[in-house]
Amino acid sequence: MSFVLAIDQGTTSSRAMLFRDDLSVAGVAQQEFPQHFPASGWVEHDPEDIWNSTVATCRDALKKAGLTAKDIAAIGITNQRETVVVWDRATGKAIHRAIVWQDRRTAEFCAKLKNEGHEPAVTAKTGLIIDPYFSGTKVAWLLDNVPGARARAVRGELLFGTVDCYLLWRLNRRQGACDRRHQRLAHIAVQYSHRRVGRRSLELLGVPSAMLPEVKDSSHRFGDTVPDLFGASIPISGIAGDQQAATIGQACFSPGMIKSTYGTGCFALLNTGTTPVASKNKLLTTIAYQLKGVRTYALEGSIFVAGSAVQWLRDGLGVIKQRPTPARSPKNPIALKASTSCRPLSVSARPTGIHACAARCSG
């Protein structure tokens, strides 16, 4: 019997799951890691925490299931999507903490781009709005604020990627060509109707194209893990951002099918088939998945704060002891009041809410 190892690198924890060929679960391991809030509206992760927790959970899941790397047919990766890492091409060392998708530090830059009239062109080319949520302006911030970063990027010494790209680089770090085998791109720079990055978008952001990964199918042989990580090499054969992975996992393969999932945030994706559909209500036109070179598109609506609010009640306010408490029973009046009266600011951030996506499936 062969097994598949799924890596789920999330916003607040990393998880590894082992599946048998009948899709039953053979082993699970999960590990939370620290969140960093250096300023109001700023959210960061230490890339080493992301990496170490990922490797640790993979090893733990294998141990719990009594398996070795030779039992694993392939690895699939899913991840928090718009979190950004910039790292040294030669060493793999990040030049700064990862800027998390929830981070709002580039709001002023985004407002400037909007005031200059760039948003219609960006939306026409990418299906997205100009917002700090997306990875493009985060990369620009890192190049402008980490000493020497922009010059190094121009010289081709730095690489950019979302977390899936970063994990891929580290997992097959000794295979030489892995910088050409990443799957995700800077979302705000992708022309969704083509397999390329828009040069105008990169110029607008000031991001050198040499930093970016290459677009590949969601199901693709991206490379193999280096043997010393798990005891033998394992093929890495699939990558999809968390909401795209949920869309695939819930079998939304036909136009009109919609998935709604709840984790750190709430996200709904509506399959629109092989034709991108422009929203009339500020939903996002996004790529659901790409198989055998054929892209399937979706409309997406988001609420940025859901489960993270419960974590804040636990870790920030200390009014609950564990995550399930409010959902299981609102007996604690302090926790109930906090959960109904405290509204984290990033809840109101675009994109438009998940209820809008569900109510306006036609876009």
mmCIF file of N, CA and C in Angstrom, residues 29-138:
data_model
loop_
_atom_site.group_PDB
_atom_site.id
_atom_site.type_symbol
_atom_site.label_atom_id
_atom_site.label_comp_id
_atom_site.label_asym_id
_atom_site.label_seq_id
_atom_site.Cartn_x
_atom_site.Cartn_y
_atom_site.Cartn_z
ATOM 1 N N ALA A 29 -0.421 15.053 12.420
ATOM 2 C CA ALA A 29 0.344 15.811 13.414
ATOM 3 C C ALA A 29 0.144 17.297 13.145
ATOM 4 N N GLN A 30 0.071 18.084 14.202
ATOM 5 C CA GLN A 30 -0.159 19.519 14.072
ATOM 6 C C GLN A 30 0.672 20.264 15.105
ATOM 7 N N GLN A 31 1.144 21.449 14.725
ATOM 8 C CA GLN A 31 1.956 22.252 15.639
ATOM 9 C C GLN A 31 1.693 23.736 15.399
ATOM 10 N N GLU A 32 1.302 24.444 16.456
ATOM 11 C CA GLU A 32 1.147 25.891 16.344
ATOM 12 C C GLU A 32 2.515 26.562 16.369
ATOM 13 N N PHE A 33 2.570 27.789 15.848
ATOM 14 C CA PHE A 33 3.817 28.555 15.895
ATOM 15 C C PHE A 33 3.486 30.014 16.212
ATOM 16 N N PRO A 34 4.473 30.791 16.669
ATOM 17 C CA PRO A 34 4.195 32.158 17.156
ATOM 18 C C PRO A 34 3.748 33.106 16.054
ATOM 19 N N GLN A 35 2.885 34.046 16.459
ATOM 20 C CA GLN A 35 2.479 35.164 15.618
ATOM 21 C C GLN A 35 3.194 36.417 16.125
ATOM 22 N N HIS A 36 3.636 37.268 15.216
ATOM 23 C CA HIS A 36 4.362 38.476 15.609
ATOM 24 C C HIS A 36 3.601 39.705 15.116
ATOM 25 N N PHE A 37 3.432 40.686 16.010
ATOM 26 C CA PHE A 37 2.685 41.897 15.699
ATOM 27 C C PHE A 37 3.547 43.110 16.039
ATOM 28 N N PRO A 38 4.513 43.457 15.168
ATOM 29 C CA PRO A 38 5.473 44.519 15.480
ATOM 30 C C PRO A 38 4.876 45.917 15.511
ATOM 31 N N ALA A 39 3.717 46.129 14.898
ATOM 32 C CA ALA A 39 3.052 47.435 14.901
ATOM 33 C C ALA A 39 1.566 47.191 14.637
ATOM 34 N N SER A 40 0.777 48.217 14.882
ATOM 35 C CA SER A 40 -0.661 48.094 14.657
ATOM 36 C C SER A 40 -0.945 47.752 13.188
ATOM 37 N N GLY A 41 -1.701 46.695 12.966
ATOM 38 C CA GLY A 41 -2.033 46.283 11.614
ATOM 39 C C GLY A 41 -0.969 45.457 10.925
ATOM 40 N N TRP A 42 0.155 45.204 11.593
ATOM 41 C CA TRP A 42 1.235 44.416 11.017
ATOM 42 C C TRP A 42 1.187 43.001 11.592
ATOM 43 N N VAL A 43 1.380 41.998 10.739
ATOM 44 C CA VAL A 43 1.411 40.599 11.162
ATOM 45 C C VAL A 43 2.566 39.911 10.459
ATOM 46 N N GLU A 44 3.410 39.237 11.237
ATOM 47 C CA GLU A 44 4.584 38.584 10.667
ATOM 48 C C GLU A 44 4.754 37.169 11.222
ATOM 49 N N HIS A 45 5.417 36.338 10.440
ATOM 50 C CA HIS A 45 5.834 35.004 10.858
ATOM 51 C C HIS A 45 7.334 34.875 10.645
ATOM 52 N N ASP A 46 7.982 34.152 11.534
ATOM 53 C CA ASP A 46 9.385 33.808 11.316
ATOM 54 C C ASP A 46 9.429 32.646 10.325
ATOM 55 N N PRO A 47 10.061 32.813 9.156
ATOM 56 C CA PRO A 47 10.107 31.717 8.182
ATOM 57 C C PRO A 47 10.696 30.427 8.741
ATOM 58 N N GLU A 48 11.609 30.551 9.706
ATOM 59 C CA GLU A 48 12.173 29.343 10.306
ATOM 60 C C GLU A 48 11.124 28.602 11.131
ATOM 61 N N ASP A 49 10.197 29.336 11.753
ATOM 62 C CA ASP A 49 9.098 28.675 12.466
ATOM 63 C C ASP A 49 8.202 27.926 11.489
ATOM 64 N N ILE A 50 7.943 28.551 10.345
ATOM 65 C CA ILE A 50 7.146 27.887 9.309
ATOM 66 C C ILE A 50 7.834 26.608 8.864
ATOM 67 N N TRP A 51 9.109 26.703 8.567
ATOM 68 C CA TRP A 51 9.873 25.564 8.075
ATOM 69 C C TRP A 51 9.990 24.469 9.136
ATOM 70 N N ASN A 52 10.421 24.840 10.325
ATOM 71 C CA ASN A 52 10.659 23.838 11.369
ATOM 72 C C ASN A 52 9.377 23.118 11.779
ATOM 73 N N SER A 53 8.272 23.862 11.867
ATOM 74 C CA SER A 53 7.007 23.224 12.247
ATOM 75 C C SER A 53 6.513 22.294 11.138
ATOM 76 N N THR A 54 6.773 22.661 9.883
ATOM 77 C CA THR A 54 6.382 21.808 8.762
ATOM 78 C C THR A 54 7.147 20.489 8.786
ATOM 79 N N VAL A 55 8.465 20.577 8.914
ATOM 80 C CA VAL A 55 9.286 19.359 8.936
ATOM 81 C C VAL A 55 8.947 18.508 10.159
ATOM 82 N N ALA A 56 8.761 19.148 11.304
ATOM 83 C CA ALA A 56 8.470 18.410 12.545
ATOM 84 C C ALA A 56 7.150 17.646 12.443
ATOM 85 N N THR A 57 6.127 18.276 11.877
ATOM 86 C CA THR A 57 4.837 17.593 11.784
ATOM 87 C C THR A 57 4.883 16.456 10.767
ATOM 88 N N CYS A 58 5.632 16.626 9.696
ATOM 89 C CA CYS A 58 5.781 15.531 8.732
ATOM 90 C C CYS A 58 6.448 14.324 9.391
ATOM 91 N N ARG A 59 7.521 14.566 10.120
ATOM 92 C CA ARG A 59 8.223 13.474 10.790
ATOM 93 C C ARG A 59 7.343 12.829 11.850
ATOM 94 N N ASP A 60 6.594 13.647 12.582
ATOM 95 C CA ASP A 60 5.725 13.136 13.638
ATOM 96 C C ASP A 60 4.603 12.277 13.059
ATOM 97 N N ALA A 61 4.012 12.744 11.949
ATOM 98 C CA ALA A 61 2.935 11.973 11.324
ATOM 99 C C ALA A 61 3.453 10.624 10.824
ATOM 100 N N LEU A 62 4.635 10.613 10.223
ATOM 101 C CA LEU A 62 5.232 9.360 9.773
ATOM 102 C C LEU A 62 5.475 8.414 10.950
ATOM 103 N N LYS A 63 5.969 8.961 12.047
ATOM 104 C CA LYS A 63 6.239 8.150 13.237
ATOM 105 C C LYS A 63 4.949 7.564 13.803
ATOM 106 N N LYS A 64 3.905 8.395 13.902
ATOM 107 C CA LYS A 64 2.628 7.928 14.458
ATOM 108 C C LYS A 64 2.026 6.820 13.596
ATOM 109 N N ALA A 65 2.202 6.932 12.283
ATOM 110 C CA ALA A 65 1.629 5.938 11.374
ATOM 111 C C ALA A 65 2.520 4.712 11.209
ATOM 112 N N GLY A 66 3.723 4.763 11.772
ATOM 113 C CA GLY A 66 4.650 3.649 11.637
ATOM 114 C C GLY A 66 5.162 3.481 10.213
ATOM 115 N N LEU A 67 5.347 4.601 9.515
ATOM 116 C CA LEU A 67 5.758 4.578 8.122
ATOM 117 C C LEU A 67 7.126 5.214 7.950
ATOM 118 N N THR A 68 7.732 4.976 6.795
ATOM 119 C CA THR A 68 8.974 5.638 6.417
ATOM 120 C C THR A 68 8.760 6.369 5.102
ATOM 121 N N ALA A 69 9.740 7.147 4.715
ATOM 122 C CA ALA A 69 9.628 7.910 3.460
ATOM 123 C C ALA A 69 9.421 6.998 2.255
ATOM 124 N N LYS A 70 9.932 5.786 2.314
ATOM 125 C CA LYS A 70 9.798 4.859 1.184
ATOM 126 C C LYS A 70 8.352 4.405 0.992
ATOM 127 N N ASP A 71 7.517 4.595 2.007
ATOM 128 C CA ASP A 71 6.100 4.226 1.894
ATOM 129 C C ASP A 71 5.266 5.317 1.236
ATOM 130 N N ILE A 72 5.869 6.497 1.024
ATOM 131 C CA ILE A 72 5.111 7.660 0.551
ATOM 132 C C ILE A 72 5.237 7.806 -0.956
ATOM 133 N N ALA A 73 4.094 7.800 -1.648
ATOM 134 C CA ALA A 73 4.104 7.932 -3.103
ATOM 135 C C ALA A 73 4.373 9.359 -3.538
ATOM 136 N N ALA A 74 3.849 10.321 -2.772
ATOM 137 C CA ALA A 74 4.013 11.728 -3.162
ATOM 138 C C ALA A 74 3.632 12.641 -2.007
ATOM 139 N N ILE A 75 4.110 13.873 -2.106
ATOM 140 C CA ILE A 75 3.751 14.948 -1.177
ATOM 141 C C ILE A 75 2.923 15.979 -1.923
ATOM 142 N N GLY A 76 1.868 16.454 -1.278
ATOM 143 C CA GLY A 76 1.110 17.598 -1.771
ATOM 144 C C GLY A 76 1.192 18.721 -0.759
ATOM 145 N N ILE A 77 1.260 19.951 -1.233
ATOM 146 C CA ILE A 77 1.402 21.115 -0.347
ATOM 147 C C ILE A 77 0.214 22.042 -0.531
ATOM 148 N N THR A 78 -0.373 22.460 0.577
ATOM 149 C CA THR A 78 -1.330 23.557 0.576
ATOM 150 C C THR A 78 -0.897 24.544 1.644
ATOM 151 N N ASN A 79 -1.311 25.798 1.501
ATOM 152 C CA ASN A 79 -0.675 26.822 2.329
ATOM 153 C C ASN A 79 -1.530 28.079 2.453
ATOM 154 N N GLN A 80 -1.203 28.883 3.486
ATOM 155 C CA GLN A 80 -1.725 30.244 3.578
ATOM 156 C C GLN A 80 -1.237 30.986 2.342
ATOM 157 N N ARG A 81 -2.144 31.654 1.637
ATOM 158 C CA ARG A 81 -1.830 32.010 0.250
ATOM 159 C C ARG A 81 -0.967 33.248 0.070
ATOM 160 N N GLU A 82 -1.340 34.393 0.578
ATOM 161 C CA GLU A 82 -0.688 35.651 0.208
ATOM 162 C C GLU A 82 0.436 36.066 1.154
ATOM 163 N N THR A 83 0.794 35.210 2.081
ATOM 164 C CA THR A 83 1.939 35.483 2.948
ATOM 165 C C THR A 83 3.220 35.407 2.123
ATOM 166 N N VAL A 84 4.114 36.366 2.333
ATOM 167 C CA VAL A 84 5.266 36.582 1.456
ATOM 168 C C VAL A 84 6.585 36.300 2.174
ATOM 169 N N VAL A 85 7.457 35.587 1.495
ATOM 170 C CA VAL A 85 8.835 35.389 1.964
ATOM 171 C C VAL A 85 9.782 35.807 0.844
ATOM 172 N N VAL A 86 10.837 36.527 1.199
ATOM 173 C CA VAL A 86 11.927 36.843 0.276
ATOM 174 C C VAL A 86 13.191 36.244 0.867
ATOM 175 N N TRP A 87 13.909 35.452 0.067
ATOM 176 C CA TRP A 87 15.065 34.765 0.610
ATOM 177 C C TRP A 87 16.246 34.806 -0.354
ATOM 178 N N ASP A 88 17.426 34.505 0.196
ATOM 179 C CA ASP A 88 18.672 34.483 -0.562
ATOM 180 C C ASP A 88 18.702 33.253 -1.464
ATOM 181 N N ARG A 89 18.949 33.486 -2.759
ATOM 182 C CA ARG A 89 18.950 32.386 -3.720
ATOM 183 C C ARG A 89 20.006 31.339 -3.385
ATOM 184 N N ALA A 90 21.145 31.754 -2.855
ATOM 185 C CA ALA A 90 22.256 30.833 -2.611
ATOM 186 C C ALA A 90 22.110 30.065 -1.306
ATOM 187 N N THR A 91 21.626 30.741 -0.258
ATOM 188 C CA THR A 91 21.597 30.115 1.075
ATOM 189 C C THR A 91 20.215 29.665 1.520
ATOM 190 N N GLY A 92 19.166 30.211 0.929
ATOM 191 C CA GLY A 92 17.815 29.913 1.370
ATOM 192 C C GLY A 92 17.390 30.682 2.605
ATOM 193 N N LYS A 93 18.238 31.572 3.108
ATOM 194 C CA LYS A 93 17.915 32.327 4.313
ATOM 195 C C LYS A 93 17.037 33.525 3.977
ATOM 196 N N ALA A 94 15.946 33.678 4.715
ATOM 197 C CA ALA A 94 15.037 34.802 4.496
ATOM 198 C C ALA A 94 15.692 36.106 4.932
ATOM 199 N N ILE A 95 15.386 37.195 4.225
ATOM 200 C CA ILE A 95 15.989 38.494 4.551
ATOM 201 C C ILE A 95 15.164 39.249 5.588
ATOM 202 N N HIS A 96 13.988 38.731 5.935
ATOM 203 C CA HIS A 96 13.079 39.411 6.850
ATOM 204 C C HIS A 96 12.026 38.394 7.266
ATOM 205 N N ARG A 97 11.330 38.671 8.338
ATOM 206 C CA ARG A 97 10.183 37.827 8.651
ATOM 207 C C ARG A 97 9.183 37.831 7.491
ATOM 208 N N ALA A 98 8.431 36.760 7.374
ATOM 209 C CA ALA A 98 7.366 36.703 6.370
ATOM 210 C C ALA A 98 6.283 37.724 6.719
ATOM 211 N N ILE A 99 5.785 38.436 5.706
ATOM 212 C CA ILE A 99 4.661 39.354 5.903
ATOM 213 C C ILE A 99 3.378 38.579 5.604
ATOM 214 N N VAL A 100 2.514 38.488 6.606
ATOM 215 C CA VAL A 100 1.350 37.609 6.551
ATOM 216 C C VAL A 100 0.217 38.257 5.761
ATOM 217 N N TRP A 101 -0.628 37.441 5.190
ATOM 218 C CA TRP A 101 -1.734 37.919 4.347
ATOM 219 C C TRP A 101 -2.643 38.908 5.066
ATOM 220 N N GLN A 102 -2.725 38.810 6.387
ATOM 221 C CA GLN A 102 -3.583 39.718 7.155
ATOM 222 C C GLN A 102 -2.978 41.118 7.306
ATOM 223 N N ASP A 103 -1.707 41.260 6.998
ATOM 224 C CA ASP A 103 -0.957 42.484 7.258
ATOM 225 C C ASP A 103 -1.479 43.655 6.414
ATOM 226 N N ARG A 104 -1.538 44.848 7.028
ATOM 227 C CA ARG A 104 -2.089 46.033 6.350
ATOM 228 C C ARG A 104 -1.054 47.148 6.167
ATOM 229 N N ARG A 105 0.221 46.867 6.289
ATOM 230 C CA ARG A 105 1.238 47.919 6.264
ATOM 231 C C ARG A 105 1.332 48.648 4.926
ATOM 232 N N THR A 106 0.882 48.025 3.850
ATOM 233 C CA THR A 106 0.991 48.675 2.540
ATOM 234 C C THR A 106 -0.289 49.415 2.148
ATOM 235 N N ALA A 107 -1.159 49.692 3.118
ATOM 236 C CA ALA A 107 -2.429 50.365 2.819
ATOM 237 C C ALA A 107 -2.207 51.728 2.166
ATOM 238 N N GLU A 108 -1.233 52.482 2.646
ATOM 239 C CA GLU A 108 -0.966 53.814 2.084
ATOM 240 C C GLU A 108 -0.478 53.707 0.647
ATOM 241 N N PHE A 109 0.395 52.738 0.370
ATOM 242 C CA PHE A 109 0.881 52.524 -0.985
ATOM 243 C C PHE A 109 -0.268 52.118 -1.909
ATOM 244 N N CYS A 110 -1.141 51.245 -1.414
ATOM 245 C CA CYS A 110 -2.289 50.828 -2.215
ATOM 246 C C CYS A 110 -3.219 52.004 -2.504
ATOM 247 N N ALA A 111 -3.427 52.854 -1.496
ATOM 248 C CA ALA A 111 -4.280 54.031 -1.703
ATOM 249 C C ALA A 111 -3.673 54.958 -2.754
ATOM 250 N N LYS A 112 -2.343 55.090 -2.739
ATOM 251 C CA LYS A 112 -1.656 55.917 -3.730
ATOM 252 C C LYS A 112 -1.868 55.362 -5.141
ATOM 253 N N LEU A 113 -1.729 54.056 -5.287
ATOM 254 C CA LEU A 113 -1.927 53.442 -6.597
ATOM 255 C C LEU A 113 -3.367 53.634 -7.086
ATOM 256 N N LYS A 114 -4.310 53.530 -6.170
ATOM 257 C CA LYS A 114 -5.714 53.740 -6.538
ATOM 258 C C LYS A 114 -5.963 55.189 -6.949
ATOM 259 N N ASN A 115 -5.420 56.114 -6.161
ATOM 260 C CA ASN A 115 -5.613 57.535 -6.463
ATOM 261 C C ASN A 115 -4.997 57.921 -7.798
ATOM 262 N N GLU A 116 -3.964 57.201 -8.187
ATOM 263 C CA GLU A 116 -3.329 57.461 -9.480
ATOM 264 C C GLU A 116 -4.074 56.783 -10.632
ATOM 265 N N GLY A 117 -5.135 56.073 -10.300
ATOM 266 C CA GLY A 117 -5.988 55.487 -11.329
ATOM 267 C C GLY A 117 -5.548 54.144 -11.871
ATOM 268 N N HIS A 118 -4.731 53.401 -11.119
ATOM 269 C CA HIS A 118 -4.193 52.143 -11.627
ATOM 270 C C HIS A 118 -5.123 50.943 -11.429
ATOM 271 N N GLU A 119 -6.101 51.059 -10.524
ATOM 272 C CA GLU A 119 -6.873 49.860 -10.179
ATOM 273 C C GLU A 119 -7.651 49.259 -11.351
ATOM 274 N N PRO A 120 -8.301 50.048 -12.205
ATOM 275 C CA PRO A 120 -9.029 49.419 -13.316
ATOM 276 C C PRO A 120 -8.145 48.536 -14.188
ATOM 277 N N ALA A 121 -6.935 48.992 -14.471
ATOM 278 C CA ALA A 121 -6.029 48.194 -15.303
ATOM 279 C C ALA A 121 -5.576 46.939 -14.573
ATOM 280 N N VAL A 122 -5.310 47.067 -13.272
ATOM 281 C CA VAL A 122 -4.909 45.901 -12.486
ATOM 282 C C VAL A 122 -6.031 44.875 -12.455
ATOM 283 N N THR A 123 -7.259 45.334 -12.223
ATOM 284 C CA THR A 123 -8.400 44.421 -12.183
ATOM 285 C C THR A 123 -8.623 43.758 -13.533
ATOM 286 N N ALA A 124 -8.482 44.525 -14.614
ATOM 287 C CA ALA A 124 -8.678 43.966 -15.952
ATOM 288 C C ALA A 124 -7.673 42.870 -16.262
ATOM 289 N N LYS A 125 -6.432 43.025 -15.775
ATOM 290 C CA LYS A 125 -5.381 42.058 -16.088
ATOM 291 C C LYS A 125 -5.329 40.890 -15.121
ATOM 292 N N THR A 126 -5.705 41.124 -13.850
ATOM 293 C CA THR A 126 -5.509 40.098 -12.825
ATOM 294 C C THR A 126 -6.797 39.574 -12.223
ATOM 295 N N GLY A 127 -7.908 40.300 -12.376
ATOM 296 C CA GLY A 127 -9.147 39.913 -11.721
ATOM 297 C C GLY A 127 -9.215 40.340 -10.274
ATOM 298 N N LEU A 128 -8.193 41.042 -9.798
ATOM 299 C CA LEU A 128 -8.096 41.420 -8.394
ATOM 300 C C LEU A 128 -8.202 42.925 -8.232
ATOM 301 N N ILE A 129 -8.411 43.343 -6.989
ATOM 302 C CA ILE A 129 -8.380 44.756 -6.653
ATOM 303 C C ILE A 129 -7.012 45.086 -6.066
ATOM 304 N N ILE A 130 -6.708 46.356 -5.935
ATOM 305 C CA ILE A 130 -5.474 46.763 -5.265
ATOM 306 C C ILE A 130 -5.754 46.797 -3.768
ATOM 307 N N ASP A 131 -5.092 45.932 -3.030
ATOM 308 C CA ASP A 131 -5.336 45.808 -1.597
ATOM 309 C C ASP A 131 -4.089 45.244 -0.918
ATOM 310 N N PRO A 132 -3.798 45.652 0.324
ATOM 311 C CA PRO A 132 -2.630 45.119 1.038
ATOM 312 C C PRO A 132 -2.652 43.611 1.229
ATOM 313 N N TYR A 133 -3.816 43.004 1.127
ATOM 314 C CA TYR A 133 -3.948 41.553 1.272
ATOM 315 C C TYR A 133 -3.052 40.797 0.294
ATOM 316 N N PHE A 134 -2.921 41.296 -0.904
ATOM 317 C CA PHE A 134 -2.211 40.567 -1.939
ATOM 318 C C PHE A 134 -0.696 40.715 -1.808
ATOM 319 N N SER A 135 0.017 39.757 -2.384
ATOM 320 C CA SER A 135 1.445 39.636 -2.109
ATOM 321 C C SER A 135 2.307 40.695 -2.784
ATOM 322 N N GLY A 136 1.840 41.248 -3.901
ATOM 323 C CA GLY A 136 2.683 42.148 -4.682
ATOM 324 C C GLY A 136 3.217 43.341 -3.920
ATOM 325 N N THR A 137 2.326 44.070 -3.229
ATOM 326 C CA THR A 137 2.785 45.266 -2.509
ATOM 327 C C THR A 137 3.626 44.896 -1.297
ATOM 328 N N LYS A 138 3.455 43.697 -0.770
ATOM 329 C CA LYS A 138 4.291 43.235 0.344
ATOM 330 C C LYS A 138 5.739 43.061 -0.125
#
